Short mmCIF file of N, CA and C in Angstrom, two decimals:
data_model
loop_
_atom_site.label_atom_id
_atom_site.label_comp_id
_atom_site.label_asym_id
_atom_site.label_seq_id
_atom_site.Cartn_x
_atom_site.Cartn_y
_atom_site.Cartn_z
N MET A 1 -30.94 -64.53 -159.47
CA MET A 1 -31.06 -63.22 -158.98
C MET A 1 -30.13 -61.85 -159.47
N GLN A 2 -30.76 -61.18 -160.03
CA GLN A 2 -29.71 -59.96 -160.50
C GLN A 2 -29.22 -59.49 -159.11
N PRO A 3 -27.67 -58.99 -159.10
CA PRO A 3 -27.34 -58.03 -158.27
C PRO A 3 -27.71 -56.60 -157.82
N TYR A 4 -28.49 -56.47 -158.73
CA TYR A 4 -29.42 -54.92 -158.63
C TYR A 4 -30.73 -54.93 -159.05
N HIS A 5 -31.52 -53.95 -158.35
CA HIS A 5 -32.81 -53.57 -158.73
C HIS A 5 -32.82 -52.10 -158.23
N ILE A 6 -34.41 -51.61 -159.06
CA ILE A 6 -34.88 -50.54 -159.16
C ILE A 6 -35.70 -50.50 -158.24
N ALA A 7 -35.90 -49.60 -156.96
CA ALA A 7 -37.47 -49.34 -156.58
C ALA A 7 -37.96 -47.96 -156.12
N PRO A 8 -39.29 -47.61 -155.93
CA PRO A 8 -39.41 -46.12 -155.60
C PRO A 8 -38.96 -45.85 -154.11
N ILE A 9 -38.28 -44.83 -153.63
CA ILE A 9 -38.30 -43.96 -152.63
C ILE A 9 -38.87 -43.90 -151.80
N THR A 10 -38.92 -44.63 -150.37
CA THR A 10 -40.11 -44.06 -149.90
C THR A 10 -39.49 -43.08 -148.63
N ALA A 11 -40.58 -42.62 -148.20
CA ALA A 11 -39.99 -41.29 -147.20
C ALA A 11 -39.14 -41.82 -145.92
N GLY A 12 -39.51 -42.86 -145.77
CA GLY A 12 -38.35 -43.42 -144.57
C GLY A 12 -37.02 -43.97 -145.21
N GLN A 13 -36.72 -43.25 -146.71
CA GLN A 13 -35.53 -43.65 -147.09
C GLN A 13 -34.80 -42.02 -147.26
N LEU A 14 -35.67 -41.12 -146.89
CA LEU A 14 -35.42 -40.02 -147.20
C LEU A 14 -33.49 -39.55 -146.72
N ASP A 15 -33.68 -39.68 -145.65
CA ASP A 15 -31.85 -39.90 -145.01
C ASP A 15 -30.85 -40.61 -146.06
N ILE A 16 -30.89 -41.56 -146.80
CA ILE A 16 -30.66 -42.32 -148.18
C ILE A 16 -30.35 -41.43 -149.23
N LEU A 17 -31.40 -41.00 -149.37
CA LEU A 17 -31.45 -39.82 -150.35
C LEU A 17 -30.78 -38.69 -150.35
N VAL A 18 -30.64 -37.95 -149.45
CA VAL A 18 -30.02 -36.96 -148.99
C VAL A 18 -28.69 -36.91 -149.00
N GLN A 19 -27.96 -37.89 -148.36
CA GLN A 19 -26.80 -38.75 -148.87
C GLN A 19 -26.26 -39.11 -150.04
N LEU A 20 -27.35 -39.74 -150.73
CA LEU A 20 -26.55 -40.01 -152.42
C LEU A 20 -26.80 -38.81 -152.90
N GLU A 21 -27.34 -37.62 -153.16
CA GLU A 21 -28.05 -36.49 -153.59
C GLU A 21 -26.55 -35.77 -153.47
N GLN A 22 -25.70 -35.56 -151.75
CA GLN A 22 -24.70 -35.10 -151.79
C GLN A 22 -23.59 -35.62 -152.61
N GLN A 23 -23.82 -36.69 -152.18
CA GLN A 23 -22.18 -37.41 -152.22
C GLN A 23 -22.24 -37.46 -154.00
N THR A 24 -23.52 -37.59 -154.73
CA THR A 24 -23.32 -37.86 -156.23
C THR A 24 -23.05 -36.52 -156.78
N PHE A 25 -23.49 -35.59 -156.38
CA PHE A 25 -23.13 -34.07 -156.74
C PHE A 25 -21.86 -33.74 -156.77
N THR A 26 -21.61 -34.20 -155.52
CA THR A 26 -20.03 -33.57 -155.21
C THR A 26 -18.64 -34.55 -155.84
N GLU A 27 -19.09 -35.61 -155.95
CA GLU A 27 -18.35 -36.46 -157.20
C GLU A 27 -18.41 -36.00 -158.31
N THR A 28 -19.22 -35.16 -158.76
CA THR A 28 -19.34 -34.97 -160.61
C THR A 28 -19.00 -33.43 -160.15
N PHE A 29 -19.12 -32.98 -159.46
CA PHE A 29 -18.96 -31.87 -159.95
C PHE A 29 -17.82 -30.98 -158.92
N ASP A 30 -17.31 -31.71 -158.33
CA ASP A 30 -16.13 -31.13 -157.31
C ASP A 30 -14.87 -30.51 -158.51
N GLY A 31 -14.54 -29.41 -157.66
CA GLY A 31 -13.39 -28.60 -158.53
C GLY A 31 -13.97 -27.64 -159.52
N ILE A 32 -15.46 -27.81 -159.68
CA ILE A 32 -15.99 -26.68 -160.90
C ILE A 32 -16.31 -25.92 -160.19
N TYR A 33 -16.96 -25.68 -159.08
CA TYR A 33 -17.41 -24.88 -157.79
C TYR A 33 -16.98 -24.27 -157.18
N THR A 34 -16.56 -22.99 -156.51
CA THR A 34 -15.62 -22.98 -155.25
C THR A 34 -16.73 -23.78 -154.28
N PRO A 35 -15.66 -23.91 -152.96
CA PRO A 35 -16.16 -24.49 -152.19
C PRO A 35 -17.27 -23.86 -151.04
N GLU A 36 -17.46 -22.68 -151.24
CA GLU A 36 -18.70 -21.68 -150.96
C GLU A 36 -19.84 -22.20 -151.42
N ASP A 37 -19.99 -21.95 -152.71
CA ASP A 37 -21.03 -21.99 -154.11
C ASP A 37 -21.41 -23.47 -153.57
N LEU A 38 -20.52 -23.99 -153.42
CA LEU A 38 -20.82 -26.53 -153.33
C LEU A 38 -21.41 -26.29 -152.16
N THR A 39 -20.94 -25.90 -151.32
CA THR A 39 -22.21 -25.76 -149.77
C THR A 39 -23.04 -24.99 -149.44
N THR A 40 -23.36 -24.18 -150.03
CA THR A 40 -24.21 -23.06 -150.25
C THR A 40 -25.56 -24.30 -151.23
N PHE A 41 -24.96 -24.94 -152.16
CA PHE A 41 -25.93 -25.51 -153.05
C PHE A 41 -26.52 -26.56 -152.21
N LEU A 42 -25.08 -27.23 -151.71
CA LEU A 42 -25.74 -28.57 -150.69
C LEU A 42 -26.86 -28.21 -149.91
N LEU A 43 -26.83 -27.36 -148.87
CA LEU A 43 -27.21 -27.10 -148.21
C LEU A 43 -28.86 -26.66 -148.46
N ASP A 44 -28.61 -25.57 -149.68
CA ASP A 44 -30.00 -24.97 -150.26
C ASP A 44 -31.24 -26.21 -151.02
N LYS A 45 -30.01 -26.88 -151.56
CA LYS A 45 -31.06 -27.69 -152.67
C LYS A 45 -30.80 -29.44 -152.61
N LYS A 46 -30.02 -29.69 -151.81
CA LYS A 46 -29.80 -31.02 -151.15
C LYS A 46 -29.99 -31.35 -149.83
N SER A 47 -30.65 -30.42 -148.98
CA SER A 47 -30.82 -30.83 -147.64
C SER A 47 -31.93 -31.71 -147.59
N LYS A 48 -32.07 -32.21 -146.09
CA LYS A 48 -33.62 -33.20 -145.60
C LYS A 48 -34.70 -32.23 -146.05
N GLU A 49 -34.67 -31.20 -145.93
CA GLU A 49 -36.15 -30.42 -145.94
C GLU A 49 -36.34 -30.14 -147.48
N ALA A 50 -35.70 -29.60 -148.18
CA ALA A 50 -35.44 -29.56 -149.62
C ALA A 50 -36.14 -30.92 -150.77
N LEU A 51 -35.30 -31.62 -150.08
CA LEU A 51 -35.57 -33.01 -150.67
C LEU A 51 -36.90 -33.45 -150.14
N ALA A 52 -37.16 -33.45 -149.16
CA ALA A 52 -38.68 -33.72 -148.18
C ALA A 52 -39.80 -33.11 -149.30
N THR A 53 -39.58 -31.62 -149.42
CA THR A 53 -40.11 -30.91 -150.02
C THR A 53 -40.52 -31.11 -151.54
N GLU A 54 -39.54 -31.89 -152.42
CA GLU A 54 -39.22 -32.31 -153.91
C GLU A 54 -39.98 -33.87 -153.64
N MET A 55 -39.95 -34.11 -152.61
CA MET A 55 -40.78 -36.32 -152.62
C MET A 55 -42.10 -35.53 -152.66
N ASN A 56 -42.33 -34.64 -152.11
CA ASN A 56 -44.11 -34.29 -152.10
C ASN A 56 -44.75 -33.58 -152.96
N ALA A 57 -43.86 -33.21 -153.89
CA ALA A 57 -44.35 -32.18 -155.32
C ALA A 57 -45.35 -33.07 -156.31
N PRO A 58 -46.38 -32.34 -156.76
CA PRO A 58 -47.32 -33.27 -157.45
C PRO A 58 -46.53 -33.59 -159.09
N GLY A 59 -46.52 -35.07 -159.00
CA GLY A 59 -45.56 -35.07 -160.50
C GLY A 59 -44.29 -35.62 -160.19
N ALA A 60 -43.54 -35.48 -158.92
CA ALA A 60 -42.30 -36.47 -158.81
C ALA A 60 -42.46 -37.62 -158.21
N LEU A 61 -41.63 -38.14 -158.61
CA LEU A 61 -41.21 -39.16 -158.94
C LEU A 61 -39.99 -39.89 -158.28
N PHE A 62 -39.18 -40.21 -157.40
CA PHE A 62 -37.69 -40.91 -157.14
C PHE A 62 -37.81 -42.28 -156.95
N PHE A 63 -36.54 -42.64 -157.70
CA PHE A 63 -36.46 -44.13 -157.93
C PHE A 63 -34.76 -44.49 -157.14
N MET A 64 -34.74 -45.69 -156.82
CA MET A 64 -33.10 -45.96 -156.30
C MET A 64 -33.04 -47.18 -156.93
N VAL A 65 -31.71 -47.33 -157.43
CA VAL A 65 -31.32 -48.31 -157.82
C VAL A 65 -29.97 -49.07 -156.76
N TRP A 66 -30.34 -50.14 -156.30
CA TRP A 66 -29.83 -50.74 -155.33
C TRP A 66 -28.49 -52.07 -155.87
N HIS A 67 -27.76 -51.98 -155.78
CA HIS A 67 -26.58 -53.01 -155.87
C HIS A 67 -26.41 -53.98 -155.19
N GLU A 68 -26.70 -55.04 -155.18
CA GLU A 68 -26.86 -56.01 -153.91
C GLU A 68 -27.66 -55.23 -152.82
N GLN A 69 -27.48 -54.89 -151.45
CA GLN A 69 -27.96 -54.19 -150.46
C GLN A 69 -27.59 -52.86 -150.47
N GLN A 70 -26.85 -52.49 -151.39
CA GLN A 70 -26.07 -51.02 -151.23
C GLN A 70 -26.82 -50.11 -151.98
N PRO A 71 -27.46 -49.01 -151.69
CA PRO A 71 -28.03 -47.81 -152.12
C PRO A 71 -26.66 -47.35 -153.45
N ALA A 72 -26.71 -47.21 -154.75
CA ALA A 72 -25.74 -47.36 -155.57
C ALA A 72 -25.60 -45.76 -156.46
N GLY A 73 -27.62 -45.39 -156.60
CA GLY A 73 -27.89 -44.12 -157.54
C GLY A 73 -29.00 -44.06 -157.24
N PHE A 74 -29.76 -42.94 -157.90
CA PHE A 74 -31.12 -42.28 -158.10
C PHE A 74 -31.51 -41.84 -159.12
N LEU A 75 -32.70 -41.85 -159.68
CA LEU A 75 -33.73 -40.94 -160.54
C LEU A 75 -34.48 -40.30 -159.74
N LYS A 76 -35.03 -39.04 -160.66
CA LYS A 76 -36.03 -38.30 -159.98
C LYS A 76 -36.46 -37.79 -161.79
N LEU A 77 -38.02 -37.91 -161.97
CA LEU A 77 -38.48 -37.72 -162.86
C LEU A 77 -39.47 -36.98 -162.79
N ASN A 78 -40.04 -35.95 -163.37
CA ASN A 78 -41.25 -35.11 -162.95
C ASN A 78 -42.35 -35.54 -164.58
N LEU A 79 -43.53 -35.60 -164.33
CA LEU A 79 -44.58 -35.77 -165.26
C LEU A 79 -45.17 -34.66 -165.33
N HIS A 80 -45.52 -34.36 -166.66
CA HIS A 80 -45.83 -33.50 -167.21
C HIS A 80 -45.43 -32.17 -166.92
N LYS A 81 -43.97 -31.99 -166.98
CA LYS A 81 -43.36 -30.74 -166.82
C LYS A 81 -42.54 -30.64 -167.88
N GLN A 82 -42.82 -29.30 -168.33
CA GLN A 82 -42.19 -28.49 -169.72
C GLN A 82 -40.81 -27.85 -169.21
N PRO A 83 -40.47 -28.13 -170.52
CA PRO A 83 -39.02 -26.76 -170.33
C PRO A 83 -39.57 -25.42 -170.26
N ASP A 84 -38.74 -24.97 -169.49
CA ASP A 84 -38.71 -23.22 -169.14
C ASP A 84 -38.57 -22.48 -170.47
N ASN A 85 -38.94 -21.70 -171.16
CA ASN A 85 -38.45 -21.07 -171.99
C ASN A 85 -37.93 -21.93 -173.45
N ASN A 86 -38.30 -22.89 -172.96
CA ASN A 86 -37.99 -23.96 -174.57
C ASN A 86 -38.87 -24.39 -175.57
N GLY A 87 -40.10 -24.28 -174.68
CA GLY A 87 -41.22 -25.68 -174.91
C GLY A 87 -42.74 -24.93 -175.72
N PRO A 88 -43.33 -25.15 -175.88
CA PRO A 88 -43.66 -26.53 -175.47
C PRO A 88 -43.41 -27.92 -176.08
N LEU A 89 -42.21 -28.72 -175.93
CA LEU A 89 -42.58 -30.30 -176.11
C LEU A 89 -44.28 -31.11 -176.37
N PRO A 90 -43.83 -31.98 -177.33
CA PRO A 90 -45.05 -32.61 -177.62
C PRO A 90 -45.54 -33.64 -176.21
N THR A 91 -46.98 -33.16 -175.67
CA THR A 91 -47.32 -33.51 -174.95
C THR A 91 -47.85 -35.04 -174.95
N PRO A 92 -48.05 -36.08 -173.82
CA PRO A 92 -47.66 -35.56 -172.66
C PRO A 92 -46.02 -35.86 -172.60
N VAL A 93 -45.70 -35.23 -171.41
CA VAL A 93 -44.24 -35.04 -171.21
C VAL A 93 -43.63 -35.66 -169.83
N VAL A 94 -42.59 -36.01 -169.94
CA VAL A 94 -41.96 -36.02 -168.52
C VAL A 94 -40.24 -36.05 -168.51
N GLU A 95 -40.08 -35.20 -167.43
CA GLU A 95 -38.73 -35.03 -167.45
C GLU A 95 -37.69 -35.84 -166.77
N VAL A 96 -36.45 -35.89 -166.89
CA VAL A 96 -35.37 -36.73 -166.10
C VAL A 96 -34.65 -35.47 -165.60
N GLU A 97 -35.50 -35.18 -163.95
CA GLU A 97 -34.13 -33.88 -163.74
C GLU A 97 -33.06 -34.78 -163.24
N LYS A 98 -33.16 -35.68 -162.78
CA LYS A 98 -31.93 -36.20 -161.80
C LYS A 98 -31.59 -37.33 -162.23
N ILE A 99 -30.40 -37.88 -162.50
CA ILE A 99 -30.06 -39.21 -162.59
C ILE A 99 -28.31 -39.29 -162.34
N TYR A 100 -28.30 -39.98 -161.08
CA TYR A 100 -27.29 -40.01 -160.71
C TYR A 100 -26.43 -41.38 -160.14
N VAL A 101 -25.17 -41.67 -160.31
CA VAL A 101 -25.01 -43.18 -159.79
C VAL A 101 -23.15 -42.79 -159.09
N LEU A 102 -23.50 -43.46 -158.11
CA LEU A 102 -21.80 -43.35 -156.98
C LEU A 102 -20.91 -43.78 -157.79
N GLN A 103 -19.59 -43.09 -157.48
CA GLN A 103 -18.43 -43.15 -158.74
C GLN A 103 -18.23 -44.50 -158.32
N GLN A 104 -17.95 -45.36 -157.44
CA GLN A 104 -17.72 -46.49 -157.23
C GLN A 104 -18.92 -47.93 -157.78
N PHE A 105 -20.14 -47.30 -158.32
CA PHE A 105 -20.98 -48.53 -159.38
C PHE A 105 -20.76 -47.65 -160.83
N GLN A 106 -19.92 -46.77 -160.85
CA GLN A 106 -19.77 -46.52 -162.62
C GLN A 106 -18.99 -47.51 -162.86
N GLY A 107 -20.03 -47.57 -164.35
CA GLY A 107 -19.51 -48.72 -165.20
C GLY A 107 -19.64 -50.12 -165.17
N MET A 108 -20.96 -50.12 -164.00
CA MET A 108 -21.79 -51.50 -163.80
C MET A 108 -23.16 -51.02 -164.74
N ARG A 109 -23.05 -50.08 -165.32
CA ARG A 109 -24.29 -50.14 -166.59
C ARG A 109 -25.52 -49.58 -165.92
N LEU A 110 -25.68 -48.81 -164.60
CA LEU A 110 -26.54 -49.16 -164.06
C LEU A 110 -27.40 -47.15 -164.28
N GLY A 111 -26.37 -46.59 -164.63
CA GLY A 111 -27.15 -45.26 -165.56
C GLY A 111 -28.11 -46.12 -166.62
N LYS A 112 -27.52 -46.82 -167.39
CA LYS A 112 -28.61 -47.31 -168.61
C LYS A 112 -29.54 -47.97 -168.09
N LEU A 113 -29.39 -48.87 -166.84
CA LEU A 113 -30.99 -49.29 -166.12
C LEU A 113 -31.53 -48.10 -165.88
N LEU A 114 -31.04 -47.33 -165.55
CA LEU A 114 -32.36 -45.95 -164.87
C LEU A 114 -32.67 -45.15 -165.75
N ILE A 115 -32.08 -44.93 -167.10
CA ILE A 115 -32.69 -44.16 -168.28
C ILE A 115 -33.45 -44.93 -168.52
N GLU A 116 -33.50 -46.28 -168.99
CA GLU A 116 -34.50 -47.46 -169.17
C GLU A 116 -35.61 -47.11 -168.49
N HIS A 117 -35.22 -47.48 -167.11
CA HIS A 117 -36.61 -47.23 -166.14
C HIS A 117 -37.05 -45.99 -166.33
N SER A 118 -36.70 -44.95 -166.55
CA SER A 118 -37.16 -43.68 -166.98
C SER A 118 -38.30 -43.63 -168.14
N PHE A 119 -37.26 -44.27 -169.65
CA PHE A 119 -38.29 -44.74 -170.37
C PHE A 119 -39.59 -45.36 -170.54
N GLN A 120 -39.83 -46.74 -169.29
CA GLN A 120 -40.79 -47.34 -168.95
C GLN A 120 -42.05 -46.58 -168.46
N VAL A 121 -41.28 -45.94 -167.49
CA VAL A 121 -42.34 -45.02 -166.34
C VAL A 121 -43.03 -44.23 -167.17
N ALA A 122 -42.06 -43.15 -168.30
CA ALA A 122 -43.07 -42.53 -169.32
C ALA A 122 -43.78 -43.28 -170.32
N ARG A 123 -43.52 -44.34 -170.98
CA ARG A 123 -44.17 -44.99 -171.66
C ARG A 123 -45.60 -45.12 -170.76
N ASP A 124 -45.87 -45.54 -169.53
CA ASP A 124 -46.48 -45.89 -168.09
C ASP A 124 -47.62 -45.02 -168.15
N ASN A 125 -46.98 -43.63 -168.45
CA ASN A 125 -47.55 -42.48 -168.03
C ASN A 125 -48.16 -42.23 -169.68
N LYS A 126 -47.91 -42.49 -170.43
CA LYS A 126 -48.44 -42.11 -171.76
C LYS A 126 -47.81 -41.09 -172.23
N ALA A 127 -46.46 -41.07 -171.94
CA ALA A 127 -45.47 -39.35 -172.49
C ALA A 127 -45.24 -39.97 -173.55
N THR A 128 -45.16 -38.98 -174.70
CA THR A 128 -44.80 -39.00 -175.78
C THR A 128 -43.31 -38.46 -175.88
N THR A 129 -43.30 -37.89 -175.27
CA THR A 129 -41.59 -36.74 -175.06
C THR A 129 -41.10 -36.71 -173.33
N ILE A 130 -39.48 -37.32 -173.49
CA ILE A 130 -38.78 -37.39 -172.19
C ILE A 130 -37.13 -36.31 -172.57
N TRP A 131 -37.51 -35.57 -171.20
CA TRP A 131 -36.84 -34.59 -171.64
C TRP A 131 -35.62 -34.65 -170.57
N LEU A 132 -34.49 -33.54 -170.19
CA LEU A 132 -33.35 -33.56 -169.84
C LEU A 132 -32.69 -32.05 -169.92
N GLY A 133 -31.84 -31.97 -168.69
CA GLY A 133 -30.92 -30.81 -169.12
C GLY A 133 -29.45 -31.34 -168.41
N VAL A 134 -28.64 -31.34 -169.38
CA VAL A 134 -26.94 -31.65 -168.59
C VAL A 134 -25.63 -30.61 -169.12
N TRP A 135 -25.27 -30.16 -168.16
CA TRP A 135 -24.22 -29.13 -168.22
C TRP A 135 -23.20 -29.37 -169.41
N GLU A 136 -23.20 -28.64 -170.28
CA GLU A 136 -22.28 -28.37 -171.30
C GLU A 136 -20.95 -29.01 -171.68
N HIS A 137 -20.47 -28.84 -170.69
CA HIS A 137 -19.23 -29.70 -170.48
C HIS A 137 -19.28 -31.12 -169.70
N ASN A 138 -20.50 -31.67 -169.65
CA ASN A 138 -20.55 -32.82 -168.81
C ASN A 138 -20.69 -34.09 -170.21
N HIS A 139 -19.00 -34.06 -170.95
CA HIS A 139 -19.18 -34.61 -172.13
C HIS A 139 -19.40 -36.21 -172.11
N LYS A 140 -19.23 -36.52 -171.37
CA LYS A 140 -19.29 -38.27 -170.68
C LYS A 140 -20.77 -38.53 -170.55
N ALA A 141 -21.64 -37.90 -169.82
CA ALA A 141 -23.33 -37.85 -170.06
C ALA A 141 -23.86 -37.49 -171.14
N ILE A 142 -23.27 -36.33 -171.74
CA ILE A 142 -23.99 -35.88 -173.27
C ILE A 142 -24.01 -37.55 -173.93
N ARG A 143 -22.29 -37.20 -174.35
CA ARG A 143 -22.27 -38.77 -174.91
C ARG A 143 -23.34 -40.13 -174.78
N PHE A 144 -23.77 -40.36 -173.26
CA PHE A 144 -24.61 -41.05 -172.60
C PHE A 144 -26.01 -41.04 -173.23
N TYR A 145 -26.57 -39.50 -173.34
CA TYR A 145 -27.75 -39.36 -173.70
C TYR A 145 -27.97 -39.50 -175.42
N GLN A 146 -26.70 -39.04 -175.67
CA GLN A 146 -27.00 -39.21 -177.09
C GLN A 146 -27.27 -40.78 -177.74
N GLN A 147 -26.48 -41.48 -177.06
CA GLN A 147 -26.30 -43.26 -177.13
C GLN A 147 -27.98 -43.75 -177.46
N GLN A 148 -28.50 -43.03 -176.30
CA GLN A 148 -29.82 -43.50 -175.65
C GLN A 148 -31.12 -42.60 -176.67
N GLY A 149 -30.25 -41.80 -177.88
CA GLY A 149 -31.17 -41.68 -178.57
C GLY A 149 -32.13 -39.91 -178.16
N PHE A 150 -31.08 -39.28 -177.27
CA PHE A 150 -31.69 -38.09 -176.96
C PHE A 150 -30.84 -36.95 -178.02
N GLU A 151 -31.89 -35.86 -178.16
CA GLU A 151 -30.81 -34.58 -179.13
C GLU A 151 -31.30 -33.09 -178.81
N LYS A 152 -30.26 -32.61 -178.62
CA LYS A 152 -30.28 -31.15 -177.93
C LYS A 152 -31.38 -30.24 -178.84
N PHE A 153 -32.05 -29.98 -178.27
CA PHE A 153 -33.30 -28.82 -178.51
C PHE A 153 -33.26 -27.35 -177.90
N GLY A 154 -32.16 -27.16 -176.85
CA GLY A 154 -32.53 -25.82 -176.01
C GLY A 154 -31.18 -25.51 -175.53
N GLU A 155 -31.41 -24.64 -174.83
CA GLU A 155 -30.41 -24.49 -173.41
C GLU A 155 -31.16 -23.55 -172.66
N HIS A 156 -30.46 -23.69 -171.37
CA HIS A 156 -30.69 -22.58 -169.97
C HIS A 156 -29.66 -22.85 -169.10
N ILE A 157 -30.13 -21.43 -168.32
CA ILE A 157 -28.87 -21.54 -167.15
C ILE A 157 -29.17 -21.96 -165.96
N PHE A 158 -28.12 -22.70 -165.33
CA PHE A 158 -28.25 -23.56 -164.15
C PHE A 158 -26.90 -22.75 -163.24
N GLN A 159 -27.79 -22.39 -162.15
CA GLN A 159 -26.97 -21.31 -160.91
C GLN A 159 -26.56 -22.18 -159.80
N ILE A 160 -25.33 -22.06 -159.83
CA ILE A 160 -25.24 -22.40 -158.65
C ILE A 160 -23.85 -21.60 -158.04
N GLY A 161 -24.62 -21.11 -156.66
CA GLY A 161 -23.92 -19.87 -155.82
C GLY A 161 -23.99 -18.99 -157.28
N ASN A 162 -22.45 -18.08 -157.18
CA ASN A 162 -22.35 -16.90 -158.00
C ASN A 162 -21.96 -17.83 -159.64
N GLN A 163 -21.93 -18.99 -159.70
CA GLN A 163 -21.61 -19.26 -160.92
C GLN A 163 -22.82 -19.83 -161.49
N ALA A 164 -23.10 -19.44 -163.14
CA ALA A 164 -23.76 -19.43 -163.90
C ALA A 164 -23.34 -20.60 -165.17
N ASP A 165 -24.15 -21.53 -164.90
CA ASP A 165 -23.77 -22.79 -166.08
C ASP A 165 -24.69 -22.82 -167.50
N THR A 166 -24.33 -23.23 -168.64
CA THR A 166 -25.13 -23.89 -169.44
C THR A 166 -25.60 -25.00 -169.64
N ASP A 167 -26.57 -25.03 -169.67
CA ASP A 167 -27.20 -26.72 -169.47
C ASP A 167 -27.93 -26.80 -171.15
N TRP A 168 -27.49 -28.15 -171.77
CA TRP A 168 -28.09 -28.46 -172.64
C TRP A 168 -29.48 -28.96 -172.46
N LEU A 169 -30.80 -28.91 -173.30
CA LEU A 169 -31.51 -28.93 -173.31
C LEU A 169 -31.64 -30.73 -174.42
N MET A 170 -32.20 -31.78 -174.11
CA MET A 170 -32.11 -32.77 -174.51
C MET A 170 -33.52 -33.48 -174.86
N LYS A 171 -33.88 -33.54 -175.73
CA LYS A 171 -35.03 -34.60 -175.43
C LYS A 171 -35.57 -35.94 -176.50
N LYS A 172 -36.16 -37.05 -175.98
CA LYS A 172 -35.91 -38.09 -176.96
C LYS A 172 -37.67 -38.34 -177.33
N GLN A 173 -37.89 -38.62 -178.64
CA GLN A 173 -39.81 -39.16 -178.54
C GLN A 173 -39.30 -40.49 -178.21
N LEU A 174 -40.86 -40.65 -177.71
CA LEU A 174 -41.05 -42.22 -177.14
C LEU A 174 -42.26 -42.37 -178.54
N PRO A 175 -41.87 -43.93 -178.67
CA PRO A 175 -42.82 -44.66 -179.78
C PRO A 175 -44.05 -44.87 -178.82
#
């Protein structure tokens, strides 16, 4: 038996998702934003209310990767969502909006497991294109996505409080 598995996130797991979202975002971007901007972002975008709304949005799919009995990371996909001002991409299309693994589980290939799961969900939904946004200075993530076959096709601004960051938009054509 594998020590990990991926399963859809249920409404009853919302508290676990909130904890994962807040912890992984803080681990990934701590020191990049002012404490005030980070706190405001976490309260506005990673609160229980905000995530409950996201979970109920049409086309939104959430998955959690478990390592043994511990939640280790998560994935959010959006079916049929085109990028703003950088599209349209060939349809059907799927967005990888969020893919995070807790630091303590990094290096265990769980990110690869999640991105491969996103490819399978996209194929199951007959998508021909999968895309995502990644902060231009997150070189580790950019290398990972390039290794998975993604290529840059545009940019957009991602606002956290008073700080405006540039995200690279990357896409992959699916067979």
